[in-house]
XYZ file of N, CA and C in Angstrom:
297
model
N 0.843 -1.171 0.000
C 0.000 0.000 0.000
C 0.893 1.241 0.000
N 0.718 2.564 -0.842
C 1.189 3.655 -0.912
C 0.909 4.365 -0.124
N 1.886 4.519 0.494
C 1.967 5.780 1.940
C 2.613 6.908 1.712
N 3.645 7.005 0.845
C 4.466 8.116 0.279
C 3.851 8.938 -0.381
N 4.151 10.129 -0.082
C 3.453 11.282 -0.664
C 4.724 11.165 -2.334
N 6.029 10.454 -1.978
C 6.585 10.096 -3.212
C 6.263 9.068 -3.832
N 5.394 7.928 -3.890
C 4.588 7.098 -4.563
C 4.260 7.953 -6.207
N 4.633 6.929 -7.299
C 3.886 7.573 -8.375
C 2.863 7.295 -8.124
N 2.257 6.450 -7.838
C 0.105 6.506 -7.827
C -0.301 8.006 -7.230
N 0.465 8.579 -6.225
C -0.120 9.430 -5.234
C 0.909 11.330 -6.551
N 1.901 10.828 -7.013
C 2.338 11.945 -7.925
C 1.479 11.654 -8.870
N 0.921 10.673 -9.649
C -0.480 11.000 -10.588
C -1.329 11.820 -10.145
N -1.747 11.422 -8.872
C -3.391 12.064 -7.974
C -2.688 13.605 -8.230
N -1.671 14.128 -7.451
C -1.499 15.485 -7.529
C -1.412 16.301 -8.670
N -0.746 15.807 -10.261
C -0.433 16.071 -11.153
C -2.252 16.569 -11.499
N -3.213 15.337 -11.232
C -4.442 15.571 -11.721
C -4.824 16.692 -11.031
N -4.917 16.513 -9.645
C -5.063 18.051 -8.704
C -4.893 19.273 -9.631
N -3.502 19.404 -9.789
C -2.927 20.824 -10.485
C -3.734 21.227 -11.757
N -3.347 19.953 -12.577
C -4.271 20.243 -13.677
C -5.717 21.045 -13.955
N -6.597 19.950 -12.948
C -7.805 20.215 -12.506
C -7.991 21.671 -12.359
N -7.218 22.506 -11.118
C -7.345 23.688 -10.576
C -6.834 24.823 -12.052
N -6.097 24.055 -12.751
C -5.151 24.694 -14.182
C -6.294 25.257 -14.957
N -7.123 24.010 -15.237
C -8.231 24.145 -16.330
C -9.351 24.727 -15.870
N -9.766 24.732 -14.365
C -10.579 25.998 -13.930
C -10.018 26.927 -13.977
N -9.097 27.193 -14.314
C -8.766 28.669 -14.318
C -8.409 29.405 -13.010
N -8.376 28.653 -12.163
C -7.577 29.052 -10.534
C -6.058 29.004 -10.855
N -5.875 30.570 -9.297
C -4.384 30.405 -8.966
C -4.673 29.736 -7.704
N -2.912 29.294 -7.642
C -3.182 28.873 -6.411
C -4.177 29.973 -4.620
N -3.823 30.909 -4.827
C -4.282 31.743 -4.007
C -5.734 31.831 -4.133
N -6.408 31.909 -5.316
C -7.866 31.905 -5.408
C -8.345 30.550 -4.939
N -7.765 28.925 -5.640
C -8.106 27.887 -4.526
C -7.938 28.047 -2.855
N -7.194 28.685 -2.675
C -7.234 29.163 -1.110
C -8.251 29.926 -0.529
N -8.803 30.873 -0.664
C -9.514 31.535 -0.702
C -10.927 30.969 -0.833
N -11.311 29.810 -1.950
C -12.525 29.531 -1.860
C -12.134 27.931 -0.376
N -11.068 27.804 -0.281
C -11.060 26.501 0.785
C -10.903 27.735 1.797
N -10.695 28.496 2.094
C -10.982 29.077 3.476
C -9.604 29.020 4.189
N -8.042 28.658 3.124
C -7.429 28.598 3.694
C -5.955 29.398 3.001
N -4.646 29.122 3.278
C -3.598 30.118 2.541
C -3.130 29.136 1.110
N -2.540 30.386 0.087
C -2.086 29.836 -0.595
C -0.973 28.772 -0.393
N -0.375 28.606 0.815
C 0.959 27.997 1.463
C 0.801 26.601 1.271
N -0.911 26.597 2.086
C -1.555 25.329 2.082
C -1.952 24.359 0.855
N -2.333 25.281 -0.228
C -2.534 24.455 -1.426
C -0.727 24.369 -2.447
N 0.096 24.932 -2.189
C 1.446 24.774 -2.627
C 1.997 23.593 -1.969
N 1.685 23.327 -0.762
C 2.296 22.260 -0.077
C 1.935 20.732 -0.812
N -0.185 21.441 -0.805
C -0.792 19.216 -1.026
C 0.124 19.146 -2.769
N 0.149 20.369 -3.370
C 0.562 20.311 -4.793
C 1.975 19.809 -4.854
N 2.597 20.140 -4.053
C 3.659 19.831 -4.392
C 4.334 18.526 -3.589
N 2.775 17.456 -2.856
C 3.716 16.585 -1.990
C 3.775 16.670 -0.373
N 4.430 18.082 -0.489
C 4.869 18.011 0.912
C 3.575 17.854 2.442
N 2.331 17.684 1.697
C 1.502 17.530 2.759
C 0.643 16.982 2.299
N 0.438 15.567 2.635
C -1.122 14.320 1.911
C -2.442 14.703 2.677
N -2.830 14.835 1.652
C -4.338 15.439 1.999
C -5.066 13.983 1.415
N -6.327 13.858 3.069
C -7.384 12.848 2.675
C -8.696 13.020 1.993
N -8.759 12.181 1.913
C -10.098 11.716 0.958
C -11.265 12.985 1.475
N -11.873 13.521 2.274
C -12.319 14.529 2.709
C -11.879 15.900 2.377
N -10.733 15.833 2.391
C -9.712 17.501 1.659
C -10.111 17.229 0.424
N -9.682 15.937 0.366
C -9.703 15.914 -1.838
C -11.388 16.145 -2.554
N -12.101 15.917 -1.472
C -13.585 16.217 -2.296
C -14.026 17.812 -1.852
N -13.412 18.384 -0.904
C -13.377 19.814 -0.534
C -12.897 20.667 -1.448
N -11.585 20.042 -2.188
C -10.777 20.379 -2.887
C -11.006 20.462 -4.618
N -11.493 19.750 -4.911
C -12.452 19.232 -5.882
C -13.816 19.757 -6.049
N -13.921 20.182 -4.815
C -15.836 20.710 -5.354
C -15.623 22.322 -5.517
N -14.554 22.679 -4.435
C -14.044 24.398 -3.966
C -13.432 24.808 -5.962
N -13.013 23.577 -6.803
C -12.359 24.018 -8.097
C -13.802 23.807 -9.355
N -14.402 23.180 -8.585
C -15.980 23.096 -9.840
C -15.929 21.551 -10.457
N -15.132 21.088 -9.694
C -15.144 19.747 -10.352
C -15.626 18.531 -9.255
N -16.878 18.318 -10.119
C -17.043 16.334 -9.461
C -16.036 15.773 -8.815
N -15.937 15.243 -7.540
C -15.162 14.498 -7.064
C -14.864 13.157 -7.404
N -15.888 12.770 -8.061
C -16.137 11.088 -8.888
C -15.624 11.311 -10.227
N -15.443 12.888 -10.647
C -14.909 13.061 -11.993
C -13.431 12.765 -12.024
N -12.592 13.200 -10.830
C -11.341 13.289 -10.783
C -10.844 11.952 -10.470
N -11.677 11.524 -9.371
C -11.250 9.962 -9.125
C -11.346 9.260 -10.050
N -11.985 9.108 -11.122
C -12.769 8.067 -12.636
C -11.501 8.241 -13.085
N -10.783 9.749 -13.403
C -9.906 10.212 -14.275
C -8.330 9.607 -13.708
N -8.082 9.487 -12.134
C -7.378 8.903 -11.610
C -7.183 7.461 -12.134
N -8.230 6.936 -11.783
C -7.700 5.361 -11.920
C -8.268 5.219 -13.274
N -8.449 5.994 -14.388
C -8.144 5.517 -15.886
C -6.367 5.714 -15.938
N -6.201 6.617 -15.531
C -4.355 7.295 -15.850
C -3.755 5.862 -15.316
N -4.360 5.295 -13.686
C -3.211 4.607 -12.790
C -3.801 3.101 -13.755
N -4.412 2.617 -14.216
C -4.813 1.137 -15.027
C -3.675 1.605 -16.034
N -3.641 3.072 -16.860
C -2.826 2.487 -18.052
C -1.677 2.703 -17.977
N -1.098 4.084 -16.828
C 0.075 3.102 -16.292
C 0.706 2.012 -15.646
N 0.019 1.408 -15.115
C 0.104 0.096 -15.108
C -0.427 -1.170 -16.179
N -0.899 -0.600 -16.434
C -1.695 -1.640 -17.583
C -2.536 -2.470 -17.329
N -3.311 -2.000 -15.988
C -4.000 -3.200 -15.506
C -5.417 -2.957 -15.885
N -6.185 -4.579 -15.905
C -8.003 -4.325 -16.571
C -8.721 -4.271 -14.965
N -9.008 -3.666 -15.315
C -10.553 -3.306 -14.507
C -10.725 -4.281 -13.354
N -11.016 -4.557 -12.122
C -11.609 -5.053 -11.452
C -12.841 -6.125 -12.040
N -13.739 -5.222 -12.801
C -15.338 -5.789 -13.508
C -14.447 -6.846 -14.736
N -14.023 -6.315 -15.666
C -13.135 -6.925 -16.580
C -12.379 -8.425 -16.078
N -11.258 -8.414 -14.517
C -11.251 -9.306 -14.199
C -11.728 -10.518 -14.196
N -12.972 -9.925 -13.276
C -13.938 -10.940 -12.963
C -14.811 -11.423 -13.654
N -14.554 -10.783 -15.115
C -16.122 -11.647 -16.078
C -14.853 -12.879 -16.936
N -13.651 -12.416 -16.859
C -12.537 -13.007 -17.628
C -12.851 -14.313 -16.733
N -12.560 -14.201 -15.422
C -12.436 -15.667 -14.599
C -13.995 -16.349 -15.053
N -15.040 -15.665 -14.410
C -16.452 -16.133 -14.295
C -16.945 -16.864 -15.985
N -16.462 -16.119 -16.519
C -17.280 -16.191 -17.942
C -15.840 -16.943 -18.833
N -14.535 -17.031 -18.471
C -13.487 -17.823 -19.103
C -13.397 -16.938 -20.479
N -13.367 -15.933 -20.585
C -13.042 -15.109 -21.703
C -11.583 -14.463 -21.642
């Protein structure tokens, strides 16, 4: 399990973060501002130095205009094809169904 805020699975999640906040059209200081908190704070989860949970990340995510199920979907399409792995559902119809 990835605990490292240096984990690539967890440098994907942030890369998407940045992006995310990129393509709304936020600075970092305006994401601060709508989280109620300093720009210091969103430079830090961006850059690593502070893992933000599952609760920040949908705070974080809704405060930029984006679905929280949008970013996560978008997550684990990126982390399957860097890894190359099928689907969970895919798995299991392969075993069940012998395809």
């Amino acid at each position: 399990m990835a605990r490292s805020t240096h984990h690539a699975d967890y440098q994907l999640f942030l890369a998407l973060l940045r992006e995310a906040r990129e393509q709304a059209c936020l600075t970092q200081v305006e994401l601060a501002a709508r989280l109620g908190g300093t720009q210091t704070f969103v430079s830090k989860f961006e850059r690593g130095e502070r893992r933000i949970d599952l609760i920040e990340m949908i705070e974080i995510s809704e405060a930029m205009g984006v679905p929280p199920e949008a970013l996560l979907t978008k997550f684990l399409a990126e982390r399957r094809k860097a890894h190359k792995v099928t689907s969970p559902a895919k798995k299991l119809s392969k075993k069940v169904l012998g395809k």
